[in-house]
């Protein structure tokens, strides 16, 4: 445990990097993912096709391969940015595909029949979306999105493989010097668990809140 | 003769290679109850769904209360508000209580005051016999109760015409009669109704006219007594003998 306490400063800074990567790519992937879903359910075939292709590509490539590709290929193509930024961009682009899938499945939980019933009663499309589709889709989608965000948290650890000093990389470095793997990695594991728990609890809270407003 | 509530002329509809409606001509007079029967795949549901343009047609003309069906848009929404529709699968809004299901369209489409909408909705729920379920959610109701709630929801818009698309086909047998009772009551009160159903008993009791469809065409139409007791076409006869054999 002493190794953790003695290196608290760099470890906390590394934790800060992990949280930074997490928060920025979470926001980015939620926004991008929703846009992809909108494209995917839009009446324009080209947009639908592009969104479908996007999801297929990123769901079917390992994140590590994508990271390595970005870190080594982007500079080669003349695009230089800080490593942390590269990681954030890759995570955003990658997780957006999963967000899009989750949101789409949420929309699909609202039976087409309910949309038909709403239209048959004279509600306009915008009213149908607002009063019938969205309130139900949101409820269905909070928990799956929470899971995507937890997966995103775990995926931030891959940043260590391309030289970003975030939590996993930092504890690894501390251990190389102190050789106390059990307390050091346990502390790191507990930190990830605490973050994941926080995300899960937040998702649960939001879900309850939306449920009460029904 | 007064303007028909529904008038279909030369209505044609295809789903890809499938020719589901072949030059349909049909008039429904105000306060008339028309029951459409026929084997599955005969086009009877599609016919019902073209009347409020849930299914756009390929050719022909449909008029509701003298007005040709408008294109998708505000005008169509206005027309749909006056045409009630009851579906096989109820299609109640899952996130709203029964009462809110009934109040939604009056509030959002007709802009009725909330208190008025509530009073009317409760009266309608009373009429279909589920006032005690007003605060329940659809998933907490039996199929029969859900369908009665769906009928109340349609009536809340004061429709001048009601379309029923196989309203009892998804129900357990013991719940069919409670829904049919409500429909018979409506018919008696003078509602104009187009009912697609397999319930021959209802057709006999409540219909002014039975329309038999097969293969996208109207094969035969007659008052129920005549249709059931003196069936003219071979196809209708064989359909009836299959249905009534059980």
PDB file of C-alpha atoms in Angstrom, chain A residues 113-114 116-124 127 131-132 135-136 139 214, chain B residues 49 72 77 80-81 83 87 91-95 105 108-109 137 153 157:
ATOM      1  CA  UNK A 113     -48.683  -0.004 -34.001  1.00  0.00           C
ATOM      2  CA  UNK A 114     -48.577   2.773 -31.412  1.00  0.00           C
ATOM      3  CA  UNK A 116     -49.982   4.129 -36.355  1.00  0.00           C
ATOM      4  CA  UNK A 117     -52.597   4.601 -33.645  1.00  0.00           C
ATOM      5  CA  UNK A 118     -51.278   8.090 -32.905  1.00  0.00           C
ATOM      6  CA  UNK A 119     -51.315   9.073 -36.576  1.00  0.00           C
ATOM      7  CA  UNK A 120     -54.800   7.580 -36.972  1.00  0.00           C
ATOM      8  CA  UNK A 121     -56.026   9.846 -34.158  1.00  0.00           C
ATOM      9  CA  UNK A 122     -54.806  12.926 -35.992  1.00  0.00           C
ATOM     10  CA  UNK A 123     -51.526  13.557 -34.184  1.00  0.00           C
ATOM     11  CA  UNK A 124     -48.911  15.031 -36.503  1.00  0.00           C
ATOM     12  CA  UNK A 127     -46.550  15.250 -31.932  1.00  0.00           C
ATOM     13  CA  UNK A 131     -45.842  12.350 -26.957  1.00  0.00           C
ATOM     14  CA  UNK A 132     -45.574   8.675 -27.912  1.00  0.00           C
ATOM     15  CA  UNK A 135     -40.992   9.151 -23.841  1.00  0.00           C
ATOM     16  CA  UNK A 136     -40.950   5.370 -24.276  1.00  0.00           C
ATOM     17  CA  UNK A 139     -36.878   4.838 -20.824  1.00  0.00           C
ATOM     18  CA  UNK A 214     -44.630   8.760 -17.482  1.00  0.00           C
TER      19      UNK A 214
ATOM     20  CA  UNK B  49     -56.685   0.877 -43.694  1.00  0.00           C
ATOM     21  CA  UNK B  72     -49.939  13.152 -45.942  1.00  0.00           C
ATOM     22  CA  UNK B  77     -54.235  14.681 -39.805  1.00  0.00           C
ATOM     23  CA  UNK B  80     -57.990  11.349 -39.400  1.00  0.00           C
ATOM     24  CA  UNK B  81     -59.059  13.124 -36.217  1.00  0.00           C
ATOM     25  CA  UNK B  83     -62.203   8.971 -38.230  1.00  0.00           C
ATOM     26  CA  UNK B  87     -56.749  -2.130 -34.269  1.00  0.00           C
ATOM     27  CA  UNK B  91     -52.018  -0.185 -29.766  1.00  0.00           C
ATOM     28  CA  UNK B  92     -52.586   1.667 -26.517  1.00  0.00           C
ATOM     29  CA  UNK B  93     -49.719   3.966 -25.543  1.00  0.00           C
ATOM     30  CA  UNK B  94     -47.683   1.935 -23.071  1.00  0.00           C
ATOM     31  CA  UNK B  95     -46.334   4.851 -21.042  1.00  0.00           C
ATOM     32  CA  UNK B 105     -55.701  13.283 -28.716  1.00  0.00           C
ATOM     33  CA  UNK B 108     -53.216  17.696 -28.345  1.00  0.00           C
ATOM     34  CA  UNK B 109     -55.305  17.609 -31.500  1.00  0.00           C
ATOM     35  CA  UNK B 137     -51.449   1.181 -17.392  1.00  0.00           C
ATOM     36  CA  UNK B 153     -59.849   6.453 -26.929  1.00  0.00           C
ATOM     37  CA  UNK B 157     -62.448  12.412 -30.697  1.00  0.00           C
TER      38      UNK B 157
END
